[in-house]
Short mmCIF file of C-alpha atoms (C1' of nucleotides) in Angstrom, two decimals:
data_model
loop_
_atom_site.label_atom_id
_atom_site.label_comp_id
_atom_site.label_asym_id
_atom_site.label_seq_id
_atom_site.Cartn_x
_atom_site.Cartn_y
_atom_site.Cartn_z
CA MET A 1 -160.34 41.53 66.84
CA ARG A 2 -162.49 41.37 69.87
CA ALA A 3 -163.90 44.75 69.03
CA ALA A 4 -164.60 43.53 65.51
CA VAL A 5 -166.52 40.39 66.52
CA PRO A 6 -168.15 41.26 69.82
CA SER A 7 -171.67 40.26 68.87
CA GLU A 8 -170.99 36.99 67.11
CA ASP A 9 -170.92 33.68 68.89
CA SER A 10 -167.50 34.80 69.94
CA SER A 11 -166.80 32.53 72.84
CA PRO A 12 -165.97 29.23 71.14
CA ARG A 13 -164.39 30.85 68.17
CA ASN A 14 -162.36 33.30 70.12
CA ALA A 15 -161.19 30.67 72.55
CA SER A 16 -160.05 28.36 69.80
CA GLN A 17 -158.30 31.21 68.02
CA VAL A 18 -156.39 32.02 71.17
CA LEU A 19 -155.56 28.38 71.66
CA ALA A 20 -154.29 28.18 68.07
CA ASP A 21 -152.21 31.32 68.58
CA VAL A 22 -150.56 29.93 71.69
CA ARG A 23 -149.91 26.63 69.94
CA LYS A 24 -148.19 28.54 67.17
CA LEU A 25 -146.09 30.34 69.73
CA ILE A 26 -145.11 27.08 71.37
CA ALA A 27 -144.26 25.49 68.03
CA GLY A 28 -142.38 28.47 66.73
CA GLY A 29 -139.21 28.09 68.73
CA GLY A 30 -137.16 31.13 69.53
CA LEU A 31 -137.86 30.82 73.25
CA ASP A 32 -135.23 30.93 75.96
CA ALA A 33 -133.05 27.91 76.58
CA ASP A 34 -135.34 27.00 79.46
CA GLY A 35 -138.42 27.24 77.26
CA LYS A 36 -139.97 30.14 79.15
CA LEU A 37 -143.02 31.84 77.66
CA PRO A 38 -143.77 35.52 78.14
CA ASN A 39 -145.68 36.23 81.34
CA GLU A 40 -149.48 36.09 81.20
CA ARG A 41 -150.00 39.85 81.32
CA ASP A 42 -147.64 40.46 78.41
CA LEU A 43 -148.91 37.51 76.46
CA SER A 44 -152.54 38.56 76.78
CA VAL A 45 -151.64 41.97 75.30
CA GLN A 46 -149.55 40.35 72.59
CA LEU A 47 -152.36 38.03 71.55
CA ASN A 48 -155.04 40.66 72.05
CA VAL A 49 -157.05 38.60 74.49
CA GLY A 50 -157.95 39.07 78.13
CA ARG A 51 -155.85 37.39 80.68
CA ARG A 52 -158.72 35.20 81.76
CA GLY A 53 -159.23 33.96 78.22
CA LEU A 54 -155.53 33.32 77.84
CA ARG A 55 -155.50 31.36 81.04
CA ARG A 56 -158.21 29.11 79.69
CA ALA A 57 -156.05 28.34 76.67
CA LEU A 58 -153.05 27.73 78.91
CA ASP A 59 -155.18 25.44 81.10
CA ALA A 60 -155.94 23.32 78.05
CA LEU A 61 -152.32 23.15 76.92
CA GLU A 62 -151.19 22.27 80.41
CA ALA A 63 -153.72 19.44 80.48
CA GLU A 64 -152.21 18.20 77.22
CA GLY A 65 -148.82 18.09 78.82
CA LEU A 66 -147.36 20.65 76.46
CA ILE A 67 -146.67 23.35 79.06
CA TRP A 68 -146.15 23.65 82.77
CA ARG A 69 -146.77 26.65 85.04
CA ARG A 70 -145.56 27.65 88.46
CA GLN A 71 -146.91 30.59 90.46
CA GLY A 72 -144.17 33.19 90.90
CA LYS A 73 -141.94 31.54 88.32
CA GLY A 74 -143.62 31.51 84.96
CA THR A 75 -144.96 29.37 82.15
CA PHE A 76 -142.67 26.94 80.30
CA ILE A 77 -143.00 24.55 77.40
CA GLY A 78 -142.87 20.82 78.05
CA GLN A 79 -142.80 18.95 81.35
CA PRO A 80 -141.40 20.27 84.63
CA PRO A 81 -138.07 19.07 85.98
CA ASP A 82 -138.28 17.49 89.43
CA PRO A 83 -136.88 19.98 91.97
CA LYS A 84 -135.06 17.21 93.78
CA GLY A 85 -132.64 17.03 90.86
CA LYS A 86 -130.93 20.30 91.77
CA LEU A 87 -130.63 19.13 95.36
CA ALA A 88 -129.18 15.83 94.29
CA ALA A 89 -126.69 17.56 92.00
CA GLU A 90 -125.37 19.48 94.98
CA ILE A 91 -124.34 16.31 96.77
CA SER A 92 -123.12 14.47 93.70
CA ALA A 93 -119.54 14.29 92.49
CA GLU A 94 -118.65 15.79 89.13
CA ALA A 95 -119.71 13.78 86.14
CA ASN A 96 -118.50 13.88 82.56
CA PRO A 97 -120.62 13.32 79.45
CA LEU A 98 -119.64 9.68 79.12
CA SER A 99 -120.49 8.81 82.71
CA VAL A 100 -123.81 10.62 82.38
CA MET A 101 -124.62 8.60 79.31
CA GLU A 102 -123.57 5.44 81.07
CA ALA A 103 -125.91 6.23 83.92
CA ARG A 104 -128.70 6.92 81.45
CA LEU A 105 -128.16 3.53 79.83
CA CYS A 106 -128.49 1.88 83.22
CA LEU A 107 -131.46 3.83 84.48
CA GLU A 108 -133.75 4.87 81.67
CA PRO A 109 -134.56 1.46 80.21
CA GLU A 110 -135.74 0.46 83.68
CA LEU A 111 -137.82 3.60 83.94
CA ALA A 112 -139.40 2.87 80.56
CA ALA A 113 -140.25 -0.65 81.74
CA LEU A 114 -141.94 0.62 84.89
CA CYS A 115 -143.70 3.29 82.86
CA ALA A 116 -145.08 0.59 80.57
CA GLN A 117 -146.58 -1.07 83.64
CA ARG A 118 -148.18 2.05 84.98
CA ALA A 119 -149.09 4.43 82.16
CA GLY A 120 -152.74 5.44 81.97
CA PRO A 121 -154.63 6.80 78.97
CA GLU A 122 -153.93 10.44 79.80
CA ASP A 123 -150.23 9.74 80.14
CA LEU A 124 -150.19 8.13 76.73
CA VAL A 125 -151.98 11.02 75.11
CA ARG A 126 -149.39 13.36 76.54
CA MET A 127 -146.54 11.21 75.34
CA HIS A 128 -147.94 11.20 71.85
CA HIS A 129 -148.28 14.98 71.96
CA LEU A 130 -144.67 15.31 72.99
CA VAL A 131 -143.43 12.94 70.30
CA ASP A 132 -145.37 14.95 67.75
CA ARG A 133 -143.76 18.12 69.02
CA ILE A 134 -140.27 16.64 68.80
CA ASP A 135 -141.02 15.55 65.26
CA GLN A 136 -142.46 18.84 64.12
CA THR A 137 -139.91 21.17 65.60
CA SER A 138 -137.23 22.42 63.29
CA ASP A 139 -134.88 24.20 65.66
CA ALA A 140 -132.49 22.08 67.66
CA GLU A 141 -132.94 23.81 70.95
CA SER A 142 -136.68 23.32 71.05
CA ALA A 143 -136.30 19.73 69.94
CA GLU A 144 -134.02 19.24 72.91
CA LEU A 145 -136.63 20.70 75.25
CA TRP A 146 -139.40 18.49 73.90
CA ASP A 147 -137.10 15.48 73.92
CA GLY A 148 -136.18 16.15 77.55
CA SER A 149 -139.85 16.56 78.41
CA LEU A 150 -140.75 13.16 77.00
CA HIS A 151 -138.04 11.55 79.09
CA ARG A 152 -139.22 13.47 82.15
CA LEU A 153 -142.78 12.29 81.67
CA ILE A 154 -141.70 8.68 81.27
CA ALA A 155 -139.65 8.93 84.46
CA ARG A 156 -142.55 10.43 86.36
CA VAL A 157 -145.11 7.90 85.17
CA ALA A 158 -142.70 5.13 86.19
CA GLY A 159 -143.81 6.09 89.67
CA ASN A 160 -140.83 5.20 91.83
CA PRO A 161 -139.60 8.01 94.13
CA ILE A 162 -135.98 6.94 94.32
CA LEU A 163 -135.59 6.27 90.64
CA MET A 164 -137.35 9.54 89.90
CA THR A 165 -134.76 11.34 91.99
CA ALA A 166 -131.97 9.50 90.21
CA PHE A 167 -133.45 10.58 86.90
CA ALA A 168 -133.90 14.14 88.18
CA LEU A 169 -130.22 14.20 89.04
CA LEU A 170 -129.33 13.14 85.52
CA ASP A 171 -131.70 15.73 84.14
CA ALA A 172 -130.24 18.48 86.30
CA VAL A 173 -126.67 17.60 85.39
CA ARG A 174 -127.44 17.40 81.70
CA THR A 175 -129.29 20.69 81.52
CA SER A 176 -126.78 22.59 83.61
CA GLN A 177 -123.69 21.56 81.74
CA THR A 178 -121.97 23.57 79.08
CA TRP A 179 -120.83 20.52 77.22
CA GLN A 180 -124.00 20.79 75.24
CA ASP A 181 -121.89 21.31 72.19
CA GLN A 182 -123.40 22.82 69.11
CA ARG A 183 -122.43 19.75 67.16
CA ASP A 184 -124.35 17.74 69.70
CA ARG A 185 -127.47 19.47 68.53
CA ALA A 186 -126.83 19.72 64.85
CA ARG A 187 -128.71 16.61 64.00
CA SER A 188 -128.88 15.54 60.40
CA PRO A 189 -132.38 14.99 59.02
CA GLU A 190 -131.48 11.32 58.78
CA LEU A 191 -130.61 11.10 62.42
CA ARG A 192 -133.60 13.15 63.47
CA ARG A 193 -135.90 10.80 61.61
CA LEU A 194 -134.28 7.85 63.30
CA TYR A 195 -134.62 9.40 66.76
CA THR A 196 -138.26 10.19 66.15
CA GLN A 197 -138.89 6.68 65.01
CA GLN A 198 -137.25 5.39 68.15
CA HIS A 199 -139.33 7.72 70.32
CA ARG A 200 -142.46 6.41 68.63
CA SER A 201 -141.36 2.84 69.22
CA ILE A 202 -140.78 3.53 72.89
CA VAL A 203 -144.18 5.16 73.35
CA SER A 204 -145.82 2.40 71.33
CA ALA A 205 -144.31 -0.28 73.59
CA ILE A 206 -145.44 1.70 76.63
CA ALA A 207 -148.95 1.98 75.19
CA ARG A 208 -149.06 -1.81 74.73
CA HIS A 209 -147.87 -2.20 78.34
CA ASP A 210 -144.99 -4.19 76.89
CA THR A 211 -142.44 -3.94 79.68
CA ASP A 212 -139.63 -5.70 77.87
CA GLY A 213 -140.34 -3.88 74.65
CA ALA A 214 -140.20 -0.53 76.35
CA ARG A 215 -136.94 -1.44 78.05
CA ALA A 216 -135.41 -2.66 74.78
CA THR A 217 -136.51 0.27 72.64
CA MET A 218 -135.30 2.78 75.20
CA ARG A 219 -131.98 0.99 75.40
CA GLU A 220 -131.72 1.04 71.62
CA HIS A 221 -132.44 4.78 71.54
CA LEU A 222 -129.88 5.57 74.21
CA SER A 223 -127.28 3.28 72.64
CA LEU A 224 -127.52 5.30 69.47
CA LEU A 225 -127.18 8.51 71.46
CA SER A 226 -124.20 6.96 73.21
CA LEU A 227 -122.53 6.08 69.95
CA ASN A 228 -122.92 9.62 68.70
CA LEU A 229 -121.66 11.01 71.95
CA ARG A 230 -118.57 8.87 71.83
CA ALA A 231 -117.82 10.20 68.38
CA VAL A 232 -117.69 13.67 69.91
CA TYR A 233 -116.10 12.81 73.23
CA PRO A 234 -113.60 10.06 72.78
CA GLY A 235 -112.42 8.52 76.01
CA ASP A 236 -111.47 5.18 77.36
CA ARG A 237 -113.99 5.27 80.17
CA PRO A 238 -116.68 7.43 81.66
CA MET B 1 -105.60 38.27 131.68
CA ARG B 2 -103.23 38.98 128.88
CA ALA B 3 -102.30 42.20 130.55
CA ALA B 4 -101.70 40.31 133.77
CA VAL B 5 -99.36 37.69 132.30
CA PRO B 6 -97.70 39.41 129.39
CA SER B 7 -94.12 38.59 130.38
CA GLU B 8 -94.50 34.95 131.32
CA ASP B 9 -94.24 32.11 128.90
CA SER B 10 -97.73 33.08 128.03
CA SER B 11 -98.12 31.54 124.66
CA PRO B 12 -98.60 27.85 125.52
CA ARG B 13 -100.40 28.61 128.75
CA ASN B 14 -102.69 31.16 127.35
CA ALA B 15 -103.49 28.97 124.42
CA SER B 16 -104.37 26.07 126.65
CA GLN B 17 -106.46 28.31 128.87
CA VAL B 18 -108.41 29.45 125.85
CA LEU B 19 -108.76 25.88 124.72
CA ALA B 20 -110.06 24.89 128.14
CA ASP B 21 -112.50 27.77 128.15
CA VAL B 22 -113.92 26.77 124.79
CA ARG B 23 -114.18 23.17 125.89
CA LYS B 24 -116.14 24.32 128.93
CA LEU B 25 -118.42 26.30 126.67
CA ILE B 26 -118.99 23.29 124.45
CA ALA B 27 -119.66 20.99 127.38
CA GLY B 28 -121.88 23.48 129.20
CA GLY B 29 -124.95 23.24 127.03
CA GLY B 30 -127.18 26.25 126.73
CA LEU B 31 -126.52 26.54 123.01
CA ASP B 32 -129.14 26.75 120.32
CA ALA B 33 -130.94 23.66 119.16
CA ASP B 34 -128.58 23.49 116.19
CA GLY B 35 -125.53 23.68 118.45
CA LYS B 36 -124.34 27.01 117.12
CA LEU B 37 -121.55 28.75 119.01
CA PRO B 38 -121.30 32.54 119.18
CA ASN B 39 -119.44 34.03 116.23
CA GLU B 40 -115.67 34.34 116.46
CA ARG B 41 -115.63 38.08 117.01
CA ASP B 42 -118.08 37.89 119.89
CA LEU B 43 -116.48 34.82 121.36
CA SER B 44 -113.00 36.37 121.31
CA VAL B 45 -114.34 39.32 123.31
CA GLN B 46 -116.21 37.01 125.66
CA LEU B 47 -113.15 34.90 126.37
CA ASN B 48 -110.83 37.89 126.41
CA VAL B 49 -108.55 36.56 123.73
CA GLY B 50 -107.69 37.79 120.25
CA ARG B 51 -109.52 36.29 117.40
CA ARG B 52 -106.38 34.74 116.04
CA GLY B 53 -105.76 32.96 119.32
CA LEU B 54 -109.32 31.81 119.48
CA ARG B 55 -109.05 30.45 115.98
CA ARG B 56 -106.09 28.37 117.00
CA ALA B 57 -108.16 26.84 119.78
CA LEU B 58 -111.02 26.24 117.39
CA ASP B 59 -108.61 24.68 114.87
CA ALA B 60 -107.59 22.18 117.54
CA LEU B 61 -111.17 21.36 118.52
CA GLU B 62 -112.16 20.95 114.91
CA ALA B 63 -109.26 18.56 114.42
CA GLU B 64 -110.59 16.57 117.37
CA GLY B 65 -113.95 16.36 115.71
CA LEU B 66 -115.73 18.23 118.47
CA ILE B 67 -116.82 21.15 116.30
CA TRP B 68 -117.37 21.99 112.67
CA ARG B 69 -117.13 25.38 110.96
CA ARG B 70 -118.40 26.78 107.72
CA GLN B 71 -117.44 30.18 106.27
CA GLY B 72 -120.45 32.48 106.21
CA LYS B 73 -122.51 30.16 108.35
CA GLY B 74 -120.87 29.72 111.75
CA THR B 75 -119.28 27.32 114.20
CA PHE B 76 -121.23 24.35 115.55
CA ILE B 77 -120.62 21.61 118.09
CA GLY B 78 -120.28 18.05 116.86
CA GLN B 79 -120.10 16.83 113.30
CA PRO B 80 -121.81 18.37 110.26
CA PRO B 81 -125.11 16.82 109.26
CA ASP B 82 -125.07 14.40 106.37
CA PRO B 83 -125.63 16.45 103.21
CA LYS B 84 -127.84 13.68 101.90
CA GLY B 85 -130.08 13.86 104.95
CA LYS B 86 -132.64 16.41 103.79
CA LEU B 87 -133.08 14.91 100.39
CA ALA B 88 -133.28 11.37 101.74
CA ALA B 89 -135.94 12.48 104.18
CA GLU B 90 -137.97 14.02 101.39
CA ILE B 91 -137.74 10.85 99.35
CA SER B 92 -138.62 8.74 102.37
CA ALA B 93 -141.88 10.60 102.74
CA GLU B 94 -142.91 9.32 99.30
CA ALA B 95 -141.38 5.87 99.45
CA ASN B 96 -142.43 2.60 101.00
CA PRO B 97 -140.54 -0.69 101.43
CA LEU B 98 -141.83 -2.07 98.15
CA SER B 99 -140.79 0.95 96.13
CA VAL B 100 -137.36 0.88 97.73
CA MET B 101 -136.98 -2.76 96.79
CA GLU B 102 -138.19 -1.99 93.30
CA ALA B 103 -135.54 0.69 92.96
CA ARG B 104 -132.92 -1.73 94.22
CA LEU B 105 -133.96 -4.29 91.62
CA CYS B 106 -133.53 -1.69 88.91
CA LEU B 107 -130.30 -0.16 90.09
CA GLU B 108 -128.14 -2.72 91.81
CA PRO B 109 -127.86 -5.29 89.02
CA GLU B 110 -126.55 -2.49 86.82
CA LEU B 111 -124.09 -1.45 89.51
CA ALA B 112 -122.89 -5.03 89.81
CA ALA B 113 -122.37 -5.19 86.05
CA LEU B 114 -120.28 -2.02 86.04
CA CYS B 115 -118.41 -3.27 89.09
CA ALA B 116 -117.53 -6.46 87.19
CA GLN B 117 -115.99 -4.29 84.48
CA ARG B 118 -113.93 -2.22 86.84
CA ALA B 119 -113.01 -4.21 89.93
CA GLY B 120 -109.31 -4.48 90.66
CA PRO B 121 -107.52 -7.07 92.80
CA GLU B 122 -107.72 -5.00 95.96
CA ASP B 123 -111.44 -4.52 95.50
CA LEU B 124 -111.94 -8.23 95.15
CA VAL B 125 -109.98 -8.97 98.28
CA ARG B 126 -112.22 -6.58 100.16
CA MET B 127 -115.36 -8.12 98.73
CA HIS B 128 -114.30 -11.61 99.71
CA HIS B 129 -113.43 -10.35 103.12
CA LEU B 130 -116.88 -8.82 103.51
CA VAL B 131 -118.63 -11.96 102.32
CA ASP B 132 -116.66 -13.93 104.90
CA ARG B 133 -117.68 -11.50 107.56
CA ILE B 134 -121.34 -11.79 106.66
CA ASP B 135 -121.03 -15.55 106.76
CA GLN B 136 -119.23 -15.70 110.05
CA THR B 137 -121.35 -13.29 111.97
CA SER B 138 -123.99 -14.86 114.11
CA ASP B 139 -126.03 -11.86 115.15
CA ALA B 140 -128.45 -10.51 112.61
CA GLU B 141 -127.68 -6.88 113.13
CA SER B 142 -123.99 -7.22 112.40
CA ALA B 143 -124.71 -9.37 109.39
CA GLU B 144 -126.93 -6.57 108.14
CA LEU B 145 -124.10 -4.08 108.54
CA TRP B 146 -121.60 -6.22 106.68
CA ASP B 147 -124.19 -6.92 104.03
CA GLY B 148 -124.71 -3.19 103.58
CA SER B 149 -120.97 -2.66 103.36
CA LEU B 150 -120.66 -5.19 100.56
CA HIS B 151 -123.39 -3.50 98.56
CA ARG B 152 -121.80 -0.11 99.15
CA LEU B 153 -118.41 -1.35 98.01
CA ILE B 154 -119.94 -2.77 94.82
CA ALA B 155 -121.65 0.55 94.15
CA ARG B 156 -118.42 2.45 94.70
CA VAL B 157 -116.30 0.21 92.52
CA ALA B 158 -118.91 0.56 89.77
CA GLY B 159 -117.34 3.99 89.40
CA ASN B 160 -120.19 6.09 88.08
CA PRO B 161 -120.76 9.31 90.07
CA ILE B 162 -124.45 9.63 89.19
CA LEU B 163 -125.31 6.06 89.99
CA MET B 164 -123.24 6.28 93.16
CA THR B 165 -125.32 9.22 94.30
CA ALA B 166 -128.51 7.38 93.45
CA PHE B 167 -127.31 4.38 95.42
CA ALA B 168 -126.29 6.56 98.36
CA LEU B 169 -129.77 8.06 98.52
CA LEU B 170 -131.33 4.62 98.27
CA ASP B 171 -129.08 3.44 101.06
CA ALA B 172 -129.92 6.46 103.20
CA VAL B 173 -133.65 5.91 102.75
CA ARG B 174 -133.34 2.21 103.53
CA THR B 175 -131.30 2.62 106.65
CA SER B 176 -133.32 5.50 108.02
CA GLN B 177 -136.61 3.76 107.88
CA THR B 178 -138.35 2.19 110.80
CA TRP B 179 -139.61 -0.52 108.54
CA GLN B 180 -136.48 -2.36 109.49
CA ASP B 181 -138.67 -4.78 111.26
CA GLN B 182 -137.18 -7.28 113.61
CA ARG B 183 -138.75 -10.07 111.61
CA ASP B 184 -136.93 -8.75 108.61
CA ARG B 185 -133.70 -9.58 110.28
CA ALA B 186 -134.52 -12.82 111.93
CA ARG B 187 -133.25 -14.92 109.10
CA SER B 188 -133.45 -18.67 109.34
CA PRO B 189 -130.14 -20.54 108.99
CA GLU B 190 -131.46 -21.89 105.73
CA LEU B 191 -132.10 -18.48 104.32
CA ARG B 192 -128.82 -17.10 105.61
CA ARG B 193 -126.94 -19.90 103.89
CA LEU B 194 -128.76 -19.12 100.68
CA TYR B 195 -127.98 -15.40 100.92
CA THR B 196 -124.34 -16.13 101.57
CA GLN B 197 -124.22 -18.41 98.59
CA GLN B 198 -125.72 -15.66 96.49
CA HIS B 199 -123.22 -13.12 97.77
CA ARG B 200 -120.42 -15.48 96.83
CA SER B 201 -121.89 -15.96 93.37
CA ILE B 202 -122.08 -12.22 92.85
CA VAL B 203 -118.50 -11.65 93.95
CA SER B 204 -117.35 -14.63 91.90
CA ALA B 205 -118.95 -13.20 88.75
CA ILE B 206 -117.38 -9.83 89.51
CA ALA B 207 -113.98 -11.51 89.97
CA ARG B 208 -114.33 -13.18 86.54
CA HIS B 209 -115.27 -9.78 85.08
CA ASP B 210 -118.47 -11.45 83.93
CA THR B 211 -120.73 -8.46 83.45
CA ASP B 212 -123.88 -10.41 82.62
CA GLY B 213 -123.21 -12.90 85.37
CA ALA B 214 -122.82 -10.21 87.95
CA ARG B 215 -126.02 -8.55 86.80
CA ALA B 216 -127.94 -11.83 86.87
CA THR B 217 -126.68 -13.02 90.23
CA MET B 218 -127.37 -9.67 91.85
CA ARG B 219 -130.86 -9.68 90.37
CA GLU B 220 -131.41 -13.19 91.70
CA HIS B 221 -130.29 -12.15 95.17
CA LEU B 222 -132.51 -9.10 95.24
CA SER B 223 -135.46 -11.01 93.82
CA LEU B 224 -135.26 -13.38 96.75
CA LEU B 225 -135.09 -10.43 99.13
CA SER B 226 -138.06 -8.97 97.32
CA LEU B 227 -140.07 -12.15 97.71
CA ASN B 228 -139.40 -12.22 101.41
CA LEU B 229 -140.26 -8.58 101.70
CA ARG B 230 -143.58 -9.07 99.97
CA ALA B 231 -144.42 -11.79 102.45
CA VAL B 232 -144.06 -9.19 105.19
CA TYR B 233 -145.49 -6.22 103.35
CA PRO B 234 -148.30 -7.31 101.13
CA GLY B 235 -149.33 -4.71 98.65
CA ASP B 236 -150.45 -4.47 95.09
CA ARG B 237 -147.76 -2.03 94.10
CA PRO B 238 -144.80 -0.10 95.39
"C1'" DC C 1 -85.55 37.75 113.24
"C1'" DG C 2 -89.56 35.19 114.56
"C1'" DT C 3 -93.95 35.17 116.61
"C1'" DG C 4 -98.21 37.03 118.13
"C1'" DC C 5 -101.67 40.46 117.70
"C1'" DG C 6 -105.24 43.60 115.88
"C1'" DA C 7 -107.07 45.50 111.90
"C1'" DA C 8 -108.32 45.12 107.34
"C1'" DC C 9 -109.70 42.65 103.56
"C1'" DC C 10 -111.75 38.53 101.17
"C1'" DA C 11 -115.19 34.88 100.24
"C1'" DT C 12 -119.38 32.50 101.48
"C1'" DT C 13 -123.90 32.30 103.53
"C1'" DT C 14 -128.06 34.33 105.20
"C1'" DA C 15 -131.87 37.48 105.71
"C1'" DA C 16 -134.81 41.05 104.21
"C1'" DG C 17 -137.29 43.73 100.98
"C1'" DG C 18 -139.04 44.70 96.58
"C1'" DA C 19 -140.25 43.05 91.99
"C1'" DT C 20 -142.19 39.51 89.15
"C1'" DT C 21 -145.39 36.00 88.10
"C1'" DG C 22 -149.22 32.83 88.30
"C1'" DG C 23 -153.76 31.95 91.07
"C1'" DT C 24 -158.11 33.66 92.60
"C1'" DT C 25 -161.89 36.76 93.67
"C1'" DC C 26 -164.91 40.63 92.93
"C1'" DA C 27 -167.71 43.93 90.54
"C1'" DT C 28 -169.57 45.13 86.26
"C1'" DC C 29 -171.30 44.44 81.70
"C1'" DT C 30 -173.51 41.87 78.00
"C1'" DA D 1 -175.21 33.08 83.37
"C1'" DG D 2 -170.87 33.85 81.38
"C1'" DA D 3 -167.12 36.86 80.13
"C1'" DT D 4 -164.14 40.64 81.31
"C1'" DG D 5 -160.94 43.79 83.60
"C1'" DA D 6 -159.24 45.18 87.84
"C1'" DA D 7 -157.78 44.19 92.27
"C1'" DC D 8 -155.95 41.28 95.54
"C1'" DC D 9 -153.34 37.11 97.12
"C1'" DA D 10 -149.53 33.75 97.24
"C1'" DA D 11 -145.21 31.88 95.58
"C1'" DT D 12 -140.75 32.67 93.47
"C1'" DC D 13 -136.85 35.30 92.21
"C1'" DC D 14 -133.45 38.90 92.45
"C1'" DT D 15 -130.79 42.31 94.68
"C1'" DT D 16 -128.58 44.21 98.50
"C1'" DA D 17 -126.75 44.50 102.93
"C1'" DA D 18 -125.36 42.11 106.91
"C1'" DA D 19 -123.26 38.22 109.21
"C1'" DT D 20 -119.66 34.92 109.50
"C1'" DG D 21 -115.48 32.30 108.88
"C1'" DG D 22 -110.83 32.49 106.17
"C1'" DT D 23 -106.69 34.98 105.15
"C1'" DT D 24 -103.32 38.64 104.78
"C1'" DC D 25 -100.85 42.69 106.24
"C1'" DG D 26 -98.44 45.81 109.18
"C1'" DC D 27 -96.76 46.59 113.62
"C1'" DA D 28 -95.00 45.55 118.22
"C1'" DC D 29 -92.41 42.81 121.29
"C1'" DG D 30 -89.12 39.40 122.97
#
DNA sequence: CGTGCGAACCATTTAAGGATTGGTTCATCT
DNA sequence: AGATGAACCAATCCTTAAATGGTTCGCACG
């Protein structure tokens, strides 16, 4: 490809082609459970572009909030987990799915409210990107990653260190547990549409800086999740 | 030593000699900054006792609370550090009094609501007892301690492991900070009466299992604290 | 037979070294 | 001047061996 078009105005075209290729890769699913992309050296060979050119595409996607990168670790889709979550999980007692959901219902509406107070234009653009990704992804595992990323971004933009750590603990517990049952992910198209609508409502309330609206829509979303969880995990209490 | 007294009633005497030797070592200083003792194998040679005998002495000292041991790590004088300590310190570096209060306003009303669902008779007795103690204590520092105990009890009775961990971190950050200004504690009799009234309202709502009431009264209490805090720490945001 | 002892084995933590991965710089080419 | 590939740098991870406390086993002695 590069050899075929070396003398054309290759720079803008080639860069946008690479960007499109990486987008396709991100959208295509089939990545590891942690959403890890191939390393830069492999990916540049795979996409037939120099590493430097690839990095420029990755820079753009990172700015959009669709990927995160860490030197020595790799490149991953979505938003990064807060490292304090793992630490917090070490000192926390065991939690079951119902108590995790209960904690989410207490915490995340408040985070959404704070996020609505503090979100800037760039944050909102990223949230919209993530909602789009959730919507457009067909495989359940990727949808889960994008979904988790949206919630991570909201928690981060909320801007409170202690609450962020609390959220990170929830995030760490949720992603480390094997009670992610297959049924939990087999979402009917109906349900998926409803979730997406709820995500859009949350982000819309945040965009309007509507604190109460954000709190209410997040609570609504999590209540629905809670209902579905209880159908799978009956129990008298968390 | 053992060779010199093999035929006497050596067991109790030898054991107490070993115990005394280890005590001397503990009291003598000259250990590392982290209070680490030599490993058991070295120490048994040093004190001319078998490892098994040494372990019996160490068992006794551990039971007395003078040392702590961890497999793979070593034996240390004193008590183990609080596992929350590192994480709380990290959070503290990013937090300020306003953000701590903000987190309290988000978290503690929810804890009070869960507590109202789950409190048993014994819990209520303890809560009333603590409220009485806060009321009856004349010095500000003690009142602060009882106050903290009440909030901790509420968080515990709420019964959610994740939220409990979040609260514990919040508590650790709060109590470790030097922002505990003396003015913060010099509460006028007027204000103290109001706080006590609020504490009673909270516990009363909890006793009635009035979830919304508990949430509202806790929020009211913390909002007043927040107001007073803002008077001391002006700032546009947490 | 019961108890103590040393040796051996087991389980957890730590440290070190090499491999992997992203971040940056340098030299060369267009 | 900008793009490119190669080389170098810095951070993270993984593996392995060593260090350390926890426990068991076999033997000796009273």
